[in-house]
Amino acid sequence: MSASQGPVVRPYGDTTGDGMVQVSFTLPVPHDKRAEGAAIQLANRMGMDPALLVHAKQMGDGFTFFVVYGRVNHLVDLSAVQVVERDFPLLSAKEVNAVVKRRLRRKLSVVGACIGTDAHTVGIDAILNVKGIAGEKGLEYYRELSVTNLGAQVSVPELVEAARAARADAVLVSQVVTQRDAHLHNTREMSAAFREALPVGRRPLLIVGGPRFDESQATELGVDRIFGRGTTPGEVASYLVHALVTGRKVGAA
């Protein structure tokens, strides 16, 4: 982790530094004037003053969605912002294949899945499937990578057995469902299962990704790497080479 050097800034709305922000939220109340007043009260307590209600819509029975626009006085110190920096070079598909072939001398085995009740495969498919995302091909396109995509709603025991059968060097898990922190619970369960099932020398690299993960929580969750929203197949492939080949951390050989 590293800190980015920079000035103290305020949010930008209509003019530079005016402190204007827009937030959205849902309250468990039917849409009426009282609900709108409650939304403004919440925004005020969040530090927005003045707070203007710009949108309110009934969301089913007894719920209302709000959008509030207003001013905050909070400042952001950019020098205190901590992020997980990319600590490996980005490689092309050709470079990845060449390094794996020359250094590993066999195909690098990758197993991917959505675990638990998560049925949202768009993330794992974007990384693994040949079609990839935004014109960038997925890991199945890399001739020196052997990819097994287990799809959705895979149980942790099934994932462990599939990784064992494929002699996986890396396990990629995508988690989109986050209600009641399901993504965190599932990740901890997965990491614990792999620690119990396989010794350190044969344990695959554990990688998770999804829009609600904090990339700094990898150690806390027991995984090797967390990728957030916007991650591309090339980034994942480059990390695999960095962690498993050039770094010589090869799992189930």
Tab-separated table of C-alpha atoms in Angstrom:
chain	number	residue	atom	x	y	z
A	1	MET	CA	0.000	0.000	0.000
A	2	SER	CA	1.152	3.498	-0.694
A	3	ALA	CA	0.068	7.069	-0.139
A	4	SER	CA	-0.539	9.426	-3.037
A	5	GLN	CA	0.967	12.862	-2.533
A	6	GLY	CA	-1.356	15.772	-3.257
A	7	PRO	CA	-3.252	18.759	-1.908
A	8	VAL	CA	-6.337	19.004	0.259
A	9	VAL	CA	-9.448	19.130	-1.925
A	10	ARG	CA	-13.217	19.551	-1.609
A	11	PRO	CA	-15.967	17.924	-3.685
A	12	TYR	CA	-16.858	19.559	-6.990
A	13	GLY	CA	-20.470	20.135	-8.052
A	14	ASP	CA	-21.248	23.274	-10.024
A	15	THR	CA	-18.039	25.205	-9.362
A	16	THR	CA	-14.590	24.137	-8.205
A	17	GLY	CA	-14.426	23.521	-4.472
A	18	ASP	CA	-18.095	24.249	-3.793
A	19	GLY	CA	-18.405	21.072	-1.714
A	20	MET	CA	-21.510	19.830	-3.514
A	21	VAL	CA	-22.206	16.075	-3.549
A	22	GLN	CA	-25.039	13.783	-4.612
A	23	VAL	CA	-26.049	10.701	-2.634
A	24	SER	CA	-28.713	8.035	-3.059
A	25	PHE	CA	-30.287	5.730	-0.499
A	26	THR	CA	-33.468	3.811	0.345
A	27	LEU	CA	-35.595	4.207	3.464
A	28	PRO	CA	-38.134	1.605	4.665
A	29	VAL	CA	-41.074	4.008	4.437
A	30	PRO	CA	-43.854	4.573	1.860
A	31	HIS	CA	-43.401	7.607	-0.383
A	32	ASP	CA	-45.136	10.674	1.043
A	33	LYS	CA	-44.201	14.105	2.386
A	34	ARG	CA	-43.127	12.622	5.708
A	35	ALA	CA	-40.739	10.251	3.879
A	36	GLU	CA	-39.227	13.152	1.952
A	37	GLY	CA	-38.711	15.033	5.205
A	38	ALA	CA	-37.010	11.966	6.677
A	39	ALA	CA	-34.649	11.830	3.697
A	40	ILE	CA	-33.667	15.472	4.195
A	41	GLN	CA	-33.164	14.874	7.920
A	42	LEU	CA	-30.851	11.947	7.191
A	43	ALA	CA	-28.891	14.006	4.660
A	44	ASN	CA	-28.502	16.825	7.218
A	45	ARG	CA	-27.169	14.370	9.787
A	46	MET	CA	-24.708	13.105	7.174
A	47	GLY	CA	-23.310	16.649	7.031
A	48	MET	CA	-25.150	17.948	3.956
A	49	ASP	CA	-26.319	21.528	4.492
A	50	PRO	CA	-28.272	22.658	2.613
A	51	ALA	CA	-29.694	19.358	1.324
A	52	LEU	CA	-32.029	19.339	-1.681
A	53	LEU	CA	-34.246	16.376	-2.541
A	54	VAL	CA	-33.962	15.904	-6.305
A	55	HIS	CA	-35.627	12.493	-6.738
A	56	ALA	CA	-37.942	10.202	-4.782
A	57	LYS	CA	-39.613	7.040	-6.049
A	58	GLN	CA	-41.680	4.323	-4.397
A	59	MET	CA	-39.785	1.005	-4.448
A	60	GLY	CA	-42.359	-1.688	-3.752
A	61	ASP	CA	-44.510	-1.808	-0.644
A	62	GLY	CA	-43.185	0.399	2.122
A	63	PHE	CA	-39.839	1.463	0.593
A	64	THR	CA	-38.743	4.696	-1.093
A	65	PHE	CA	-35.591	5.474	-3.063
A	66	PHE	CA	-34.132	8.990	-2.742
A	67	VAL	CA	-31.490	11.115	-4.438
A	68	VAL	CA	-30.294	14.137	-2.465
A	69	TYR	CA	-27.993	16.929	-3.630
A	70	GLY	CA	-26.266	19.223	-1.157
A	71	ARG	CA	-23.152	20.822	0.262
A	72	VAL	CA	-20.660	19.227	2.666
A	73	ASN	CA	-17.787	20.913	4.472
A	74	HIS	CA	-15.538	17.870	4.614
A	75	LEU	CA	-12.045	18.090	3.135
A	76	VAL	CA	-10.042	15.289	1.521
A	77	ASP	CA	-6.312	15.099	2.280
A	78	LEU	CA	-4.878	13.315	-0.757
A	79	SER	CA	-1.583	12.673	1.022
A	80	ALA	CA	-3.438	10.483	3.531
A	81	VAL	CA	-5.225	8.353	0.905
A	82	GLN	CA	-4.019	4.746	0.943
A	83	VAL	CA	-4.512	2.420	-2.017
A	84	VAL	CA	-3.183	-0.931	-3.184
A	85	GLU	CA	-0.815	-0.135	-6.036
A	86	ARG	CA	-0.165	-2.565	-8.867
A	87	ASP	CA	3.222	-4.100	-8.044
A	88	PHE	CA	3.720	-6.114	-11.207
A	89	PRO	CA	4.245	-5.235	-14.878
A	90	LEU	CA	1.384	-5.505	-17.355
A	91	LEU	CA	2.157	-8.097	-20.017
A	92	SER	CA	0.569	-8.790	-23.379
A	93	ALA	CA	-0.993	-12.194	-24.078
A	94	LYS	CA	2.051	-13.063	-26.180
A	95	GLU	CA	4.412	-12.157	-23.336
A	96	VAL	CA	2.378	-14.129	-20.799
A	97	ASN	CA	2.442	-17.225	-23.002
A	98	ALA	CA	6.173	-16.885	-23.627
A	99	VAL	CA	7.053	-16.541	-19.932
A	100	VAL	CA	4.855	-19.462	-18.859
A	101	LYS	CA	6.217	-21.707	-21.614
A	102	ARG	CA	9.838	-20.810	-20.942
A	103	ARG	CA	9.795	-20.737	-17.144
A	104	LEU	CA	6.996	-23.101	-16.094
A	105	ARG	CA	7.379	-25.568	-18.977
A	106	ARG	CA	3.761	-26.659	-18.698
A	107	LYS	CA	0.377	-24.991	-18.865
A	108	LEU	CA	-0.597	-22.854	-15.912
A	109	SER	CA	-3.851	-24.252	-14.462
A	110	VAL	CA	-6.609	-21.829	-13.441
A	111	VAL	CA	-9.970	-22.740	-11.887
A	112	GLY	CA	-12.692	-20.103	-11.578
A	113	ALA	CA	-16.169	-19.959	-10.053
A	114	CYS	CA	-18.882	-17.993	-8.282
A	115	ILE	CA	-19.304	-19.605	-4.874
A	116	GLY	CA	-22.163	-19.879	-2.420
A	117	THR	CA	-25.554	-18.725	-3.704
A	118	ASP	CA	-23.981	-16.189	-6.080
A	119	ALA	CA	-25.398	-16.744	-9.586
A	120	HIS	CA	-23.846	-13.657	-11.201
A	121	THR	CA	-21.274	-15.055	-13.632
A	122	VAL	CA	-20.700	-11.846	-15.576
A	123	GLY	CA	-17.523	-11.082	-13.619
A	124	ILE	CA	-15.879	-14.485	-13.787
A	125	ASP	CA	-16.921	-14.908	-17.426
A	126	ALA	CA	-15.409	-11.540	-18.339
A	127	ILE	CA	-12.061	-12.692	-16.961
A	128	LEU	CA	-12.083	-16.315	-18.116
A	129	ASN	CA	-14.138	-16.622	-21.311
A	130	VAL	CA	-12.471	-16.150	-24.685
A	131	LYS	CA	-14.753	-13.209	-25.531
A	132	GLY	CA	-13.453	-11.373	-22.454
A	133	ILE	CA	-14.587	-7.798	-21.911
A	134	ALA	CA	-14.332	-4.460	-23.735
A	135	GLY	CA	-12.407	-5.991	-26.630
A	136	GLU	CA	-9.840	-7.731	-24.399
A	137	LYS	CA	-9.902	-11.516	-24.590
A	138	GLY	CA	-10.193	-13.649	-21.471
A	139	LEU	CA	-7.780	-16.201	-20.060
A	140	GLU	CA	-9.137	-19.027	-22.237
A	141	TYR	CA	-7.480	-17.198	-25.139
A	142	TYR	CA	-4.006	-17.685	-23.635
A	143	ARG	CA	-2.616	-20.902	-25.118
A	144	GLU	CA	-0.315	-21.554	-22.134
A	145	LEU	CA	-3.166	-21.309	-19.610
A	146	SER	CA	-5.504	-24.215	-18.881
A	147	VAL	CA	-8.806	-22.733	-17.701
A	148	THR	CA	-11.686	-24.460	-15.900
A	149	ASN	CA	-14.777	-22.288	-15.433
A	150	LEU	CA	-17.156	-23.939	-12.957
A	151	GLY	CA	-19.827	-21.264	-13.348
A	152	ALA	CA	-22.300	-20.189	-10.682
A	153	GLN	CA	-23.435	-21.349	-7.239
A	154	VAL	CA	-20.474	-23.633	-6.634
A	155	SER	CA	-20.085	-24.879	-3.077
A	156	VAL	CA	-16.733	-24.462	-1.369
A	157	PRO	CA	-16.156	-28.255	-1.119
A	158	GLU	CA	-16.903	-28.572	-4.852
A	159	LEU	CA	-14.421	-25.811	-5.596
A	160	VAL	CA	-11.697	-27.442	-3.501
A	161	GLU	CA	-12.212	-30.802	-5.217
A	162	ALA	CA	-12.252	-29.227	-8.681
A	163	ALA	CA	-9.034	-27.350	-7.907
A	164	ARG	CA	-7.433	-30.554	-6.672
A	165	ALA	CA	-8.552	-32.480	-9.774
A	166	ALA	CA	-7.283	-29.767	-12.135
A	167	ARG	CA	-4.026	-29.454	-10.192
A	168	ALA	CA	-4.815	-25.766	-10.034
A	169	ASP	CA	-2.057	-23.208	-9.706
A	170	ALA	CA	-4.642	-20.488	-9.085
A	171	VAL	CA	-8.290	-20.287	-8.038
A	172	LEU	CA	-10.291	-17.244	-9.132
A	173	VAL	CA	-13.574	-16.479	-7.359
A	174	SER	CA	-16.021	-13.738	-8.307
A	175	GLN	CA	-18.523	-12.459	-5.741
A	176	VAL	CA	-21.237	-9.971	-6.678
A	177	VAL	CA	-23.866	-10.792	-4.037
A	178	THR	CA	-22.960	-8.750	-0.953
A	179	GLN	CA	-26.101	-8.777	1.209
A	180	ARG	CA	-25.169	-9.283	4.861
A	181	ASP	CA	-21.508	-9.382	3.765
A	182	ALA	CA	-22.014	-12.721	1.999
A	183	HIS	CA	-18.928	-12.064	-0.154
A	184	LEU	CA	-16.747	-11.753	2.950
A	185	HIS	CA	-18.172	-14.823	4.672
A	186	ASN	CA	-17.811	-16.915	1.503
A	187	THR	CA	-14.225	-15.797	0.986
A	188	ARG	CA	-13.224	-16.640	4.551
A	189	GLU	CA	-14.916	-20.035	4.242
A	190	MET	CA	-13.071	-20.716	0.981
A	191	SER	CA	-9.646	-19.740	2.295
A	192	ALA	CA	-10.150	-21.846	5.433
A	193	ALA	CA	-11.215	-24.845	3.348
A	194	PHE	CA	-8.113	-24.675	1.168
A	195	ARG	CA	-5.857	-24.317	4.203
A	196	GLU	CA	-7.445	-27.406	5.715
A	197	ALA	CA	-7.475	-29.482	2.515
A	198	LEU	CA	-4.013	-28.795	1.127
A	199	PRO	CA	-0.548	-28.225	2.594
A	200	VAL	CA	1.188	-24.924	1.927
A	201	GLY	CA	3.365	-26.291	-0.856
A	202	ARG	CA	0.390	-27.587	-2.839
A	203	ARG	CA	-2.107	-24.830	-2.121
A	204	PRO	CA	-3.169	-22.787	-5.164
A	205	LEU	CA	-3.037	-19.037	-5.320
A	206	LEU	CA	-6.391	-17.704	-4.061
A	207	ILE	CA	-7.776	-14.658	-5.850
A	208	VAL	CA	-11.160	-13.010	-5.346
A	209	GLY	CA	-12.839	-10.167	-7.160
A	210	GLY	CA	-16.021	-8.138	-7.093
A	211	PRO	CA	-17.362	-4.592	-6.884
A	212	ARG	CA	-17.664	-4.439	-3.095
A	213	PHE	CA	-14.320	-5.829	-1.981
A	214	ASP	CA	-11.691	-3.663	-0.301
A	215	GLU	CA	-8.428	-4.537	-2.063
A	216	SER	CA	-6.482	-3.980	1.160
A	217	GLN	CA	-8.281	-6.845	2.956
A	218	ALA	CA	-6.492	-9.742	1.240
A	219	THR	CA	-4.527	-10.828	4.308
A	220	GLU	CA	-7.542	-10.422	6.589
A	221	LEU	CA	-9.670	-12.616	4.307
A	222	GLY	CA	-6.946	-15.219	3.851
A	223	VAL	CA	-6.423	-14.779	0.115
A	224	ASP	CA	-3.429	-13.789	-1.981
A	225	ARG	CA	-5.018	-10.994	-4.006
A	226	ILE	CA	-8.236	-9.017	-4.323
A	227	PHE	CA	-9.221	-7.367	-7.585
A	228	GLY	CA	-11.889	-4.656	-7.644
A	229	ARG	CA	-14.235	-3.345	-10.287
A	230	GLY	CA	-12.777	-2.586	-13.708
A	231	THR	CA	-10.166	-5.358	-13.564
A	232	THR	CA	-9.207	-6.711	-16.998
A	233	PRO	CA	-8.155	-10.233	-18.032
A	234	GLY	CA	-4.719	-8.879	-18.889
A	235	GLU	CA	-4.211	-7.609	-15.351
A	236	VAL	CA	-5.149	-10.993	-13.906
A	237	ALA	CA	-2.923	-12.880	-16.351
A	238	SER	CA	-0.013	-10.558	-15.614
A	239	TYR	CA	-0.495	-11.042	-11.874
A	240	LEU	CA	-0.549	-14.831	-12.287
A	241	VAL	CA	2.775	-14.709	-14.113
A	242	HIS	CA	4.219	-12.384	-11.483
A	243	ALA	CA	3.024	-14.456	-8.518
A	244	LEU	CA	3.362	-17.975	-9.875
A	245	VAL	CA	6.114	-17.950	-12.477
A	246	THR	CA	8.578	-15.121	-12.075
A	247	GLY	CA	8.014	-15.221	-8.311
A	248	ARG	CA	8.380	-19.012	-8.353
A	249	LYS	CA	5.292	-19.530	-6.158
A	250	VAL	CA	3.907	-22.516	-8.037
A	251	GLY	CA	1.187	-24.429	-6.218
A	252	ALA	CA	0.060	-27.910	-7.248
A	253	ALA	CA	2.788	-28.899	-9.663
